[in-house]
PDB file of C-alpha atoms in Angstrom:
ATOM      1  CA  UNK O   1     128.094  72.537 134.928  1.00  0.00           C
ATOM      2  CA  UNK O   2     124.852  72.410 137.061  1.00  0.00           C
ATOM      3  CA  UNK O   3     121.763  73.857 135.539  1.00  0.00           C
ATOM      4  CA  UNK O   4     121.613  76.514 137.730  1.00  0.00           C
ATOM      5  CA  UNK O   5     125.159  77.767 137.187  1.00  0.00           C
ATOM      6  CA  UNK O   6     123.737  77.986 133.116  1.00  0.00           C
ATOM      7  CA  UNK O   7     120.818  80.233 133.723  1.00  0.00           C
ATOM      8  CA  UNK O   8     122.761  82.556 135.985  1.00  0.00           C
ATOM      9  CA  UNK O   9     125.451  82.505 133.168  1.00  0.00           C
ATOM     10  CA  UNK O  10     122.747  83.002 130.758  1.00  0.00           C
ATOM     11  CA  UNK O  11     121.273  86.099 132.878  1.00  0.00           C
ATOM     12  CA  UNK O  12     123.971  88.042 133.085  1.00  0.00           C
ATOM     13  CA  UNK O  13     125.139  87.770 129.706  1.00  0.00           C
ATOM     14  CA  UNK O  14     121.271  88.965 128.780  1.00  0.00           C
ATOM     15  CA  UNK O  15     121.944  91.804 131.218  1.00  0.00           C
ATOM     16  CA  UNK O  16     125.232  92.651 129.730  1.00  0.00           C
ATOM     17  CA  UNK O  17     123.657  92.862 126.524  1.00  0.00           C
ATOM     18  CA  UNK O  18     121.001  94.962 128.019  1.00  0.00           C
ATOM     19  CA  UNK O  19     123.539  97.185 129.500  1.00  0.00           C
ATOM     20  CA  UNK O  20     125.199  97.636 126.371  1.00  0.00           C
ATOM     21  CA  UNK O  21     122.109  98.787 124.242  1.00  0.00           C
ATOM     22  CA  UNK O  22     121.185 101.251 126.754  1.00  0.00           C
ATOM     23  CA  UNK O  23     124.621 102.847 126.908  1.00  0.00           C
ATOM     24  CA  UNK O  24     124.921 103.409 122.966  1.00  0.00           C
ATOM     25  CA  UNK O  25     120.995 104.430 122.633  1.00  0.00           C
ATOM     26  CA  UNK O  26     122.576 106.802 125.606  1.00  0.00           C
ATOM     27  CA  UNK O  27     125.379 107.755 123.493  1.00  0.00           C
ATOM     28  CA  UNK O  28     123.748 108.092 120.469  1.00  0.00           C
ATOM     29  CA  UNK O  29     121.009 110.356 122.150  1.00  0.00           C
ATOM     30  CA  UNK O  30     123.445 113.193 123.236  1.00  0.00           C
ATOM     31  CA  UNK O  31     125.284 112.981 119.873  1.00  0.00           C
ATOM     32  CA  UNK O  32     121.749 113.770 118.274  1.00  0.00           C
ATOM     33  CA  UNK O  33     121.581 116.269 120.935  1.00  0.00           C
ATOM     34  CA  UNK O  34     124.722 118.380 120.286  1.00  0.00           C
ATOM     35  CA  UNK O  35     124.637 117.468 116.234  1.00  0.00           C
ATOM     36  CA  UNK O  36     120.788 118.643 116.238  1.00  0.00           C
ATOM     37  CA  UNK O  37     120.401 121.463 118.677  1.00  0.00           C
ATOM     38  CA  UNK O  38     117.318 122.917 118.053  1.00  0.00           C
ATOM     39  CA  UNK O  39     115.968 121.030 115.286  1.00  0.00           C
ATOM     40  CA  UNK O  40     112.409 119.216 115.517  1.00  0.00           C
ATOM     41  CA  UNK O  41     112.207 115.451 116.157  1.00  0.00           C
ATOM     42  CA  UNK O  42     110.789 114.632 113.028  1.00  0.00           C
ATOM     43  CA  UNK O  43     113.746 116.283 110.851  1.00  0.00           C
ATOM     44  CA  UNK O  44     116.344 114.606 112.861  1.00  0.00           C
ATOM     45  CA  UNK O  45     114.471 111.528 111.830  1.00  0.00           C
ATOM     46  CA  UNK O  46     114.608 112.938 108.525  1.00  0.00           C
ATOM     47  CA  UNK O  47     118.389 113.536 108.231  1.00  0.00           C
ATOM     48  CA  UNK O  48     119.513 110.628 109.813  1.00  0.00           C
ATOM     49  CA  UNK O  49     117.511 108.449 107.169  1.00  0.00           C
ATOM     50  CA  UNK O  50     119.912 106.922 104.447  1.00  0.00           C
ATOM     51  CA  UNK O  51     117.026 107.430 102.171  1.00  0.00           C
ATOM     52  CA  UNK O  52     116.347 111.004 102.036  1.00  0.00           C
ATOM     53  CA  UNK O  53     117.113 112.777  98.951  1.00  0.00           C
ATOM     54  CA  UNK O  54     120.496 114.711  98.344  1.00  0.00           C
ATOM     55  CA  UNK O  55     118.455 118.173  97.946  1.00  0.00           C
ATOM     56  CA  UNK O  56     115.939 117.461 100.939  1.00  0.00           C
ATOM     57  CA  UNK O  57     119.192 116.777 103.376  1.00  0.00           C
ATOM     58  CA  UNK O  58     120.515 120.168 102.346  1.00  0.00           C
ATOM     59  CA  UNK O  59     117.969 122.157 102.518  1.00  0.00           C
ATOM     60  CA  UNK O  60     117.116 120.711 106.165  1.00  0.00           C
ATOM     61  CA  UNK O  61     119.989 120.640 107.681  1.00  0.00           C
ATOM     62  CA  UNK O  62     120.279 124.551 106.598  1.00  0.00           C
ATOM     63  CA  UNK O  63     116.480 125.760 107.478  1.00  0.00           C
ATOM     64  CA  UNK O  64     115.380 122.786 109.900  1.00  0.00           C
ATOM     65  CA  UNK O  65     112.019 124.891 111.066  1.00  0.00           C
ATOM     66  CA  UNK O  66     109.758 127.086 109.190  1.00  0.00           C
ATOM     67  CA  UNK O  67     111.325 129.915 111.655  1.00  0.00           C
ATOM     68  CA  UNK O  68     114.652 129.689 110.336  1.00  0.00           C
ATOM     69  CA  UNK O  69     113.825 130.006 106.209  1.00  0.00           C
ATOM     70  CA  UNK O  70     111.931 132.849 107.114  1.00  0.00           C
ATOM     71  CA  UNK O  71     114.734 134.573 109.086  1.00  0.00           C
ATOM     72  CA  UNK O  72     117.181 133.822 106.388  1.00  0.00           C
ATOM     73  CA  UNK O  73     114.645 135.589 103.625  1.00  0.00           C
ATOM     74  CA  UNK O  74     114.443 138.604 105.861  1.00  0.00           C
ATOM     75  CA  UNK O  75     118.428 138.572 105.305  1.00  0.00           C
ATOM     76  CA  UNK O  76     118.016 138.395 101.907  1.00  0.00           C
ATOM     77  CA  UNK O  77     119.049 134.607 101.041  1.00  0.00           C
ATOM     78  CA  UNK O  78     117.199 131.967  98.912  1.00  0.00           C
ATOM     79  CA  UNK O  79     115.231 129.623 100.886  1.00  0.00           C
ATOM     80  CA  UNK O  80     114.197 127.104  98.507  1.00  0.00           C
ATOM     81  CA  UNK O  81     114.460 123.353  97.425  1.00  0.00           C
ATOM     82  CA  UNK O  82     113.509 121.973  93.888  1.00  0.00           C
ATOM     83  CA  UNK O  83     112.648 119.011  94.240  1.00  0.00           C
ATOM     84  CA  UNK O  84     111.855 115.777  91.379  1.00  0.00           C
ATOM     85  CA  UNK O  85     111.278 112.705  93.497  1.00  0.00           C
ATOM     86  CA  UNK O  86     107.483 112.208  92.910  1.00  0.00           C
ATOM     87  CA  UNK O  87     106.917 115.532  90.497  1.00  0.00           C
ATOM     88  CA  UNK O  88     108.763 118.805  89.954  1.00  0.00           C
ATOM     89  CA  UNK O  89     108.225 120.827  93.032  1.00  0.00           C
ATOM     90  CA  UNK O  90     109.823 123.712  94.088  1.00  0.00           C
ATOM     91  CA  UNK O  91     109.192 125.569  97.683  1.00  0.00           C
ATOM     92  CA  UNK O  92     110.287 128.347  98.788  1.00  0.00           C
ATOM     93  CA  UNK O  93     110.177 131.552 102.071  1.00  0.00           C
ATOM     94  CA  UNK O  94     109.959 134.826 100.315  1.00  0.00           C
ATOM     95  CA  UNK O  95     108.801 137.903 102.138  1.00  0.00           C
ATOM     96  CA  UNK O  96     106.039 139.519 100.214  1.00  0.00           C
ATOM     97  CA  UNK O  97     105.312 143.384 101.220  1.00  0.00           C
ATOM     98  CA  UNK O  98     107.448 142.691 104.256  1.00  0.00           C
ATOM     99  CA  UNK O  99     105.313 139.436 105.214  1.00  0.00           C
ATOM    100  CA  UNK O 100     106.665 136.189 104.558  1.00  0.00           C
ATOM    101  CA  UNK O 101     105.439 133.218 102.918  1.00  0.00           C
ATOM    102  CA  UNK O 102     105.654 129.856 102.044  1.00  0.00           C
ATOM    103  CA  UNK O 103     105.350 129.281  98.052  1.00  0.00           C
ATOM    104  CA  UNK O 104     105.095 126.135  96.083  1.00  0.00           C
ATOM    105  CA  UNK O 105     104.794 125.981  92.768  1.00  0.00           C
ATOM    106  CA  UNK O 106     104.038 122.296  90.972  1.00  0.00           C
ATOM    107  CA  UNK O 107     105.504 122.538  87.723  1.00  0.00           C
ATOM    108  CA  UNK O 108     102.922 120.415  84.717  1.00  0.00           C
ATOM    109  CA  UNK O 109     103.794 117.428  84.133  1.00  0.00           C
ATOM    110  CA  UNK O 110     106.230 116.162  80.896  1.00  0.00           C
ATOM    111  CA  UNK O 111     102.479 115.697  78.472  1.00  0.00           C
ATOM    112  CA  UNK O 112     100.818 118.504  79.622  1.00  0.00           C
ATOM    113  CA  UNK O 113     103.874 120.831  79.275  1.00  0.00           C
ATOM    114  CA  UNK O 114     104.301 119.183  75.821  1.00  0.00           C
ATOM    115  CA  UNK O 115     100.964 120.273  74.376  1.00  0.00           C
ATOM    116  CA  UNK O 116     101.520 123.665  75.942  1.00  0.00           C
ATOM    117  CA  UNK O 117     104.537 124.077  73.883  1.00  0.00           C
ATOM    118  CA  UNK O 118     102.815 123.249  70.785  1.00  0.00           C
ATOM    119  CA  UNK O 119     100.048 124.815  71.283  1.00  0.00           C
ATOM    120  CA  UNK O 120     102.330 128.133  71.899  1.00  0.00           C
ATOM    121  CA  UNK O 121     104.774 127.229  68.977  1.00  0.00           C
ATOM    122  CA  UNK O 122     101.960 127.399  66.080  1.00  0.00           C
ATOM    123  CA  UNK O 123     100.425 130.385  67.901  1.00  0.00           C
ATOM    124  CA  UNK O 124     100.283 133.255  64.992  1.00  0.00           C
ATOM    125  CA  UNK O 125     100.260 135.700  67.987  1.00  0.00           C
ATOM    126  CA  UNK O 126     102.535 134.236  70.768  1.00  0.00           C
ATOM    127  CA  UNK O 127     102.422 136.971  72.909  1.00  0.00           C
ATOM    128  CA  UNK O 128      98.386 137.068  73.074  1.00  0.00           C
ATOM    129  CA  UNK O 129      98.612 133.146  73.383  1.00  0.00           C
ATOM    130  CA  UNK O 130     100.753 133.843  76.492  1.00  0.00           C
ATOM    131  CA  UNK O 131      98.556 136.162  78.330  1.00  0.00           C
ATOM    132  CA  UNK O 132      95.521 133.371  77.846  1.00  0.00           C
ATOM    133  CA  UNK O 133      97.546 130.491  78.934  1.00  0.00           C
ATOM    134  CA  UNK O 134      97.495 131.066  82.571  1.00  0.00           C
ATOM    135  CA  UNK O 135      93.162 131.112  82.379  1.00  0.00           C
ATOM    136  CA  UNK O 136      93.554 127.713  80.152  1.00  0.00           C
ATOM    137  CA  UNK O 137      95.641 126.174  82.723  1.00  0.00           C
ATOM    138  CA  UNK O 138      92.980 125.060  85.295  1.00  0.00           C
ATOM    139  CA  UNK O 139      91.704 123.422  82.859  1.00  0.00           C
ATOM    140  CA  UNK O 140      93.912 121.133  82.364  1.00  0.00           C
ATOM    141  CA  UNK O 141      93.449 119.923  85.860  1.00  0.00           C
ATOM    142  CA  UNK O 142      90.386 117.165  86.996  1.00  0.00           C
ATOM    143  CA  UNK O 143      87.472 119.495  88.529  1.00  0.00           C
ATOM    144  CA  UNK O 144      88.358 118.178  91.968  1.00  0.00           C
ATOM    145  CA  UNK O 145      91.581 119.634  92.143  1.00  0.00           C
ATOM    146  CA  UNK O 146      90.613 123.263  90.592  1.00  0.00           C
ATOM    147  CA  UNK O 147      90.987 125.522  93.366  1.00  0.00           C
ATOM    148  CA  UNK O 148      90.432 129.528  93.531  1.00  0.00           C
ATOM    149  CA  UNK O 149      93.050 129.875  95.707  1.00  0.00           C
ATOM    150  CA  UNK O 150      95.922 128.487  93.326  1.00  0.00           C
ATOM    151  CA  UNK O 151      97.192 130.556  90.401  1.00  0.00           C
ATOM    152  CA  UNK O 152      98.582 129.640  87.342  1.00  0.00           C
ATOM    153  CA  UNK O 153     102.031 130.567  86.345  1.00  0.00           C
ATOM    154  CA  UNK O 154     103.737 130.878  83.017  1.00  0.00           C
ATOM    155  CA  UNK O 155     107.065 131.789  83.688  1.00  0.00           C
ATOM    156  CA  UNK O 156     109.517 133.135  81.349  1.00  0.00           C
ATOM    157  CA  UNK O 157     112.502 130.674  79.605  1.00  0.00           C
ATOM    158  CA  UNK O 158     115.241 130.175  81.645  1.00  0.00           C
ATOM    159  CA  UNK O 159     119.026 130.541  80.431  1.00  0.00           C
ATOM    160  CA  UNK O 160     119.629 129.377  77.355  1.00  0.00           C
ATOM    161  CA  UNK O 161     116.590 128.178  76.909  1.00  0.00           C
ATOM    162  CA  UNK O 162     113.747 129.168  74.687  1.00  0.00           C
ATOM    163  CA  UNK O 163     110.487 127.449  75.715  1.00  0.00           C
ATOM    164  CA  UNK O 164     108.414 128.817  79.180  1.00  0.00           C
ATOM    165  CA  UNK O 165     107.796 126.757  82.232  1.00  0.00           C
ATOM    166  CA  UNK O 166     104.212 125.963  83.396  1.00  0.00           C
ATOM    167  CA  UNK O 167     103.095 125.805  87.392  1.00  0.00           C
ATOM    168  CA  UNK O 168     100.098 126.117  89.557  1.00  0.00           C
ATOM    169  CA  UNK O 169     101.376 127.897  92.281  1.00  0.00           C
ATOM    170  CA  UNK O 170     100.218 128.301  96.353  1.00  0.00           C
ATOM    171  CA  UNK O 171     101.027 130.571  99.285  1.00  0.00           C
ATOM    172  CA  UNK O 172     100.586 130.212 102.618  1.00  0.00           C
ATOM    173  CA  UNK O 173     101.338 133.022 105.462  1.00  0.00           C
ATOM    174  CA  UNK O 174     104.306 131.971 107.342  1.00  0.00           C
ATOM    175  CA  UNK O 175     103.544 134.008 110.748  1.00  0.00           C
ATOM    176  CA  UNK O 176     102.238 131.443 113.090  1.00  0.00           C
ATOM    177  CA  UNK O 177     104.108 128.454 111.333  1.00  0.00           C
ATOM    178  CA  UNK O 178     107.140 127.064 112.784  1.00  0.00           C
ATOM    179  CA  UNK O 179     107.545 123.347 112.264  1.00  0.00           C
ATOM    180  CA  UNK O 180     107.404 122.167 108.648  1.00  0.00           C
ATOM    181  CA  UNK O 181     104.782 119.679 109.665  1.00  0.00           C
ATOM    182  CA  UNK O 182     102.993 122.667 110.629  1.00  0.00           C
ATOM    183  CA  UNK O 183     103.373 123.630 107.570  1.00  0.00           C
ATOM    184  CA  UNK O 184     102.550 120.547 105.640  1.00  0.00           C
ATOM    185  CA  UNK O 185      99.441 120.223 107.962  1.00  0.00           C
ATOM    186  CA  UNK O 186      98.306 123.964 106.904  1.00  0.00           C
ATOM    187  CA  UNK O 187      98.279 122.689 103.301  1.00  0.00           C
ATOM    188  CA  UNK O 188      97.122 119.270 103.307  1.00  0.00           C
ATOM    189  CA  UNK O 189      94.186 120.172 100.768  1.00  0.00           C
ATOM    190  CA  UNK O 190      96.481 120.904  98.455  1.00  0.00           C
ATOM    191  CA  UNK O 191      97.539 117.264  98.165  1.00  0.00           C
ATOM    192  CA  UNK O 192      95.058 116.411  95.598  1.00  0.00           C
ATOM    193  CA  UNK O 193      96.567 119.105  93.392  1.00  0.00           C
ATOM    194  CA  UNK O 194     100.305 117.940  93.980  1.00  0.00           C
ATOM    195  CA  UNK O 195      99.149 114.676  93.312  1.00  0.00           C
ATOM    196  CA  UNK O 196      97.089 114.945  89.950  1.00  0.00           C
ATOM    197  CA  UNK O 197     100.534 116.600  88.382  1.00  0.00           C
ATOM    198  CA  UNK O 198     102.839 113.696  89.662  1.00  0.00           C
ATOM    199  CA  UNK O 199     104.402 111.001  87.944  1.00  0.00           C
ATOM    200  CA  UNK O 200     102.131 108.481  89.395  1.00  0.00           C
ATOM    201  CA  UNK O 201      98.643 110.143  88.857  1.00  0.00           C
ATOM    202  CA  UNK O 202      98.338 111.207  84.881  1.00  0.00           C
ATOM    203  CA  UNK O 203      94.756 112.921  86.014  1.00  0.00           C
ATOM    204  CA  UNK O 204      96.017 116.185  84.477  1.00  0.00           C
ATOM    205  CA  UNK O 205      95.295 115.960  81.442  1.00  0.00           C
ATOM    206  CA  UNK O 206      98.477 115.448  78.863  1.00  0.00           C
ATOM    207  CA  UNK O 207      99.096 114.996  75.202  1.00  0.00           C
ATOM    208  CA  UNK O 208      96.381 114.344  73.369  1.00  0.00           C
ATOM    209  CA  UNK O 209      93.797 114.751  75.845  1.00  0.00           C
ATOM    210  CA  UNK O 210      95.461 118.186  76.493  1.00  0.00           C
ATOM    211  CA  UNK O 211      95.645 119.057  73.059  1.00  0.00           C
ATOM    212  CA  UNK O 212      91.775 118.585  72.685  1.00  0.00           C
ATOM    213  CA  UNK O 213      91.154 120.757  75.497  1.00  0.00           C
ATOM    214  CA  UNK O 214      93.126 123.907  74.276  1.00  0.00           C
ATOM    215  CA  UNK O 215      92.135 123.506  70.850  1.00  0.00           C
ATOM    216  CA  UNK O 216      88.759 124.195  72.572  1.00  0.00           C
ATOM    217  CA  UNK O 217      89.983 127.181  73.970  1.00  0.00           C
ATOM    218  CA  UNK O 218      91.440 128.468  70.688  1.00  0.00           C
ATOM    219  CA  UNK O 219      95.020 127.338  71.236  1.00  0.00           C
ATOM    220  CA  UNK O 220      96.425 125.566  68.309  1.00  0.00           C
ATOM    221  CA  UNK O 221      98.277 122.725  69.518  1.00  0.00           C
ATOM    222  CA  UNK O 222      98.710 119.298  67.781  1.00  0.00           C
ATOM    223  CA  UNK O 223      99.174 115.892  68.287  1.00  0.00           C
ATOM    224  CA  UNK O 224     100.110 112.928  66.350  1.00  0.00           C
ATOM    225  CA  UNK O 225      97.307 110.747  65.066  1.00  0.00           C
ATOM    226  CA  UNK O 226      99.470 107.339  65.731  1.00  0.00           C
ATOM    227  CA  UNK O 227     101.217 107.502  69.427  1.00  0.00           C
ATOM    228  CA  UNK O 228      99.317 110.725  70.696  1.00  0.00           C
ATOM    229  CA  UNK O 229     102.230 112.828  71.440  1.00  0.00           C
ATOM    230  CA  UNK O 230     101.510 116.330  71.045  1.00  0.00           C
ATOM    231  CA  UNK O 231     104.056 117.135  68.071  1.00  0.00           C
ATOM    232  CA  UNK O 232     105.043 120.652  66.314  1.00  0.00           C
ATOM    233  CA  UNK O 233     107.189 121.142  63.001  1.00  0.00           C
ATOM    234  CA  UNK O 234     108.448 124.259  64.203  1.00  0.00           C
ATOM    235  CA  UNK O 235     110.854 123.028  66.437  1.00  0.00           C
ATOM    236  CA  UNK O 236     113.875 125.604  66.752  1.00  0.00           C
ATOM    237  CA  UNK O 237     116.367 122.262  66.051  1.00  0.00           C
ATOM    238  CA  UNK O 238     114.015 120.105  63.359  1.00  0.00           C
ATOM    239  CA  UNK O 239     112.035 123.030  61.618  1.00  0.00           C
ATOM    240  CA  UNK O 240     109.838 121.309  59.338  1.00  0.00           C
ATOM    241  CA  UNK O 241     109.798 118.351  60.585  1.00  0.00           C
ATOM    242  CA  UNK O 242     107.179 116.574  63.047  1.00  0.00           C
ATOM    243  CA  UNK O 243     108.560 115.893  66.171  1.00  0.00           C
ATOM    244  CA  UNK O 244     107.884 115.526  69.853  1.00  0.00           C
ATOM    245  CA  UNK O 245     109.444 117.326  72.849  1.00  0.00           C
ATOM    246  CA  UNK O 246     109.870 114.094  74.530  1.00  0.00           C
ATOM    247  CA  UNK O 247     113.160 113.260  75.716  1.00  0.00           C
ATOM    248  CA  UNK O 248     113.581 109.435  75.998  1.00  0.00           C
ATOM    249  CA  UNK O 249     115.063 106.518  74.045  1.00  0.00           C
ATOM    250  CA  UNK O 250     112.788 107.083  71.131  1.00  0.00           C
ATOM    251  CA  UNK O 251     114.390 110.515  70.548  1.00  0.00           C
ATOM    252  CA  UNK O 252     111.536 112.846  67.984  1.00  0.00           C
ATOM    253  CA  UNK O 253     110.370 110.035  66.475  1.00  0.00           C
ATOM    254  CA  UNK O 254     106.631 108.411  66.660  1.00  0.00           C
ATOM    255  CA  UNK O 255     107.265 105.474  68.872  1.00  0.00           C
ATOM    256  CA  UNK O 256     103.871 103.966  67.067  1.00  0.00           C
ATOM    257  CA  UNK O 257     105.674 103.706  63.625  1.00  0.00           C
ATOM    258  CA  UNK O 258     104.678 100.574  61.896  1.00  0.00           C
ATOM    259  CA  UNK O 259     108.077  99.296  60.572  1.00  0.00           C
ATOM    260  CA  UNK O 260     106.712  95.737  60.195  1.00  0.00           C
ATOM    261  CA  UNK O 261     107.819  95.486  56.616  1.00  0.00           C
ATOM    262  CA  UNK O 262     111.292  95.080  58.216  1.00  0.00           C
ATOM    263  CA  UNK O 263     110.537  92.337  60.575  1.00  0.00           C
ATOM    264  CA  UNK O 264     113.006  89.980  58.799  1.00  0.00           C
ATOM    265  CA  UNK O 265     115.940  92.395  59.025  1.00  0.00           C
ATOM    266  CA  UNK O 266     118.359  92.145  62.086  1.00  0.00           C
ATOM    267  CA  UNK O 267     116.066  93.757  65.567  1.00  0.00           C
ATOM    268  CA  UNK O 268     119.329  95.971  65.736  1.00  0.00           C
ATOM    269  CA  UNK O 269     118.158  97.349  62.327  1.00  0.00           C
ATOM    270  CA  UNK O 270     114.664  97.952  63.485  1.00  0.00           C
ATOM    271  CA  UNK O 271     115.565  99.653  65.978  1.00  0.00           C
ATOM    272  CA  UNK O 272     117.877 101.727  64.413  1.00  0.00           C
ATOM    273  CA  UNK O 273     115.024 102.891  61.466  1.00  0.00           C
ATOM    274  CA  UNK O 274     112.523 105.643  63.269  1.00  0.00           C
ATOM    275  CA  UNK O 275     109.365 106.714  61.449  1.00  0.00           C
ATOM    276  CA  UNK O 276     107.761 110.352  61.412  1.00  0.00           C
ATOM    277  CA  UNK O 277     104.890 111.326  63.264  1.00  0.00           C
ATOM    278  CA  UNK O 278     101.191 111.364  61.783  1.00  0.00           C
ATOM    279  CA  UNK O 279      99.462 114.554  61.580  1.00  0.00           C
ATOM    280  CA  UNK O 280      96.261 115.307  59.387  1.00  0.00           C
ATOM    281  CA  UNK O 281      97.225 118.213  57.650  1.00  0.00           C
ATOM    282  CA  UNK O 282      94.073 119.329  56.890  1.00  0.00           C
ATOM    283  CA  UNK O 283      93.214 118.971  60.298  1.00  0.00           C
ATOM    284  CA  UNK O 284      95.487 121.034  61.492  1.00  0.00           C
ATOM    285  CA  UNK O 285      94.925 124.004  58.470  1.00  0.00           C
ATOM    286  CA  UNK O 286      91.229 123.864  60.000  1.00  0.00           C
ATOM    287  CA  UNK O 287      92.628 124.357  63.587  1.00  0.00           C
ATOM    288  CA  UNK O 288      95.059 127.046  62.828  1.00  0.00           C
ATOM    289  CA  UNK O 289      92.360 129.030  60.654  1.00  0.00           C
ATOM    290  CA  UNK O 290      90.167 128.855  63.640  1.00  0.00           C
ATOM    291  CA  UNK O 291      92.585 130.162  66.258  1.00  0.00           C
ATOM    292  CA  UNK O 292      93.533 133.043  63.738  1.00  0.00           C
ATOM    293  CA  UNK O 293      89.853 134.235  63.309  1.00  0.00           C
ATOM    294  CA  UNK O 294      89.559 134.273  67.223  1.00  0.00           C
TER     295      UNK O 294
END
C-alpha cells in the first residue's frame, strides 16, 4: 500500500471518529435538554456528577432554582436538605410573614455540642441555663466569624431524644434570588462561619477549650483532666458515672487511661479494659457553687 493510500486511510478514519463524537455530544445534548428542562447549567452539572451526595441529588432534582423551593413553600411543602458532608447543615425556603426566605442553620460541632450538654446537665436551674445559652453561643466562635446578623439557636430535643440541638442560624430574602449560585453568591461571607464549625476547621472552640469559656460565663460544664473530653456523671444511661457523649470506638470511656500496668497481657485484653475519666472533684464543687450563687 502506497503512502498516500495510508494517510487518506488514516484521515478518514480520524474523521469518522470525529463524526462520531459530535453525534453523541449531539445526542447527549438534547437528552439533557428534555431530562433538564428548565434547570440551570450548573445543576445539570451537578446531577449528572457520580459524586454528588444522595440528599443533594434529591433535593435538586425536586427544587433545581431558588424559584421553585419558594413556590413549593407558598404551597405549604418542606423545602429543605440536611446535609453532613463537610458539617451538619441544614437549608431550607420558609415564608416568613408571607415573605420567603432562605435559612441555614450550622449545627456546633460534636466538642462544642459536648460541653454544651454538660454544661446544661449540672445546671441547678436548667431552664435559666437555657435562656442564657443562646448569648454564650457566639462565644464559642473565633472573633472573626461573630457576626450580628447570625442568631443563635437552641432548639428543643427531638423524638425520643432528651438533649437540645445547638445552631447559628442565617436568613437571606429570597425575592430577587433565583439561581442557587445566586444564592450562594448572596452569602459568601458567611463562609467563614460555616467553615469554623466544620469537621476540618476545629476554630470553634470544643471540649475543653469550650468548657473554660462557659465556666466563665457561669455555666457549669466539665471536662476530664486526662483526654479533655467534656464529661458529666449525670448521664440519663450511666448516672454516676463519668462519661463522655462521644460516640466512637472508645465508647464513655477516657481514651487517655494509662493501662500500662497491663502491657504484658494479650493487646486484645488491653483493649478490652477501659478506664474512667479524671475529674477534680473539688474543682468541680468550686464551679458548681459558683454558678449557683450567680
Amino acid at each position: 500500500m502506497r503512502e498516500s493510500e495510508q494517510v487518506t486511510r488514516k484521515k478518514n478514519s480520524g474523521s469518522r471518529d470525529k463524526k462520531l463524537v459530535r453525534q453523541r455530544a449531539a445526542v447527549e445534548s438534547r437528552r439533557q435538554a428534555q431530562e433538564y428542562a428548565g434547570v440551570p447549567a450548573d445543576i445539570v452539572k451537578l446531577l449528572e456528577s457520580p459524586n454528588i451526595l444522595p440528599e443533594w441529588a434529591k433535593f435538586y432534582r425536586a427544587y433545581p432554582t431558588v424559584t421553585a423551593a419558594v413556590e413549593a413553600a407558598h404551597r405549604g411543602e418542606t423545602a429543605e436538605v440536611f446535609s453532613s458532608e463537610h458539617e451538619h447543615f441544614l437549608l431550607r425556603v420558609i415564608t416568613l410573614d408571607g415573605d420567603p426566605v432562605v435559612e441555614v442553620l450550622l449545627y456546633v460541632p460534636h466538642g462544642t455540642r459536648d460541653a454544651l450538654w454538660s454544661g446544661l446537665l449540672h445546671s441547678a436551674d436548667r431552664q435559666d441555663t437555657l435562656k442564657r445559652l443562646p448569648v454564650v453561643l457566639p462565644q464559642l466562635l473565633p472573633e472573626d466569624v461573630r457576626f450580628e446578623e447570625v442568631d443563635s439557636v437552641v432548639e428543643a430535643p427531638g423524638p425520643g431524644a432528651q438533649l437540645p440541638r445547638f445552631a447559628y442560624r442565617y436568613r437571606v430574602p429570597a425575592a430577587g434570588l433565583d439561581t442557587w449560585k445566586a444564592l450562594w453568591d448572596a452569602t459568601r461571607q458567611y463562609m467563614p462561619l460555616q467553615e469554623a464549625v466544620g469537621w476540618y476547621d476545629t476554630r470553634a472552640a470544643e471540649n475543653e477549650e469550650a468548657v473554660e469559656i462557659l465556666r466563665r460565663h457561669g455555666i457549669p460544664a466539665v471536662s476530664c483532666g486526662a483526654c479533655g473530653h467534656a464529661v458529666t456523671n449525670r448521664h440519663p444511661a450511666w448516672p454516676g458515672t463519668w462519661v463522655d457523649f462521644d460516640p466512637d470506638e472508645y465508647g464513655p470511656r477516657c481514651p487517655a487511661w494509662d493501662d500500662s500496668a497491663l502491657t504484658a497481657e494479650d493487646d486484645l485484653d488491653n483493649l478490652a479494659i477501659g478506664g474512667p475519666h479524671q475529674v477534680d472533684e473539688a474543682v468541680l464543687s468550686a464551679s458548681l457553687t459558683m454558678a449557683s450563687n450567680e
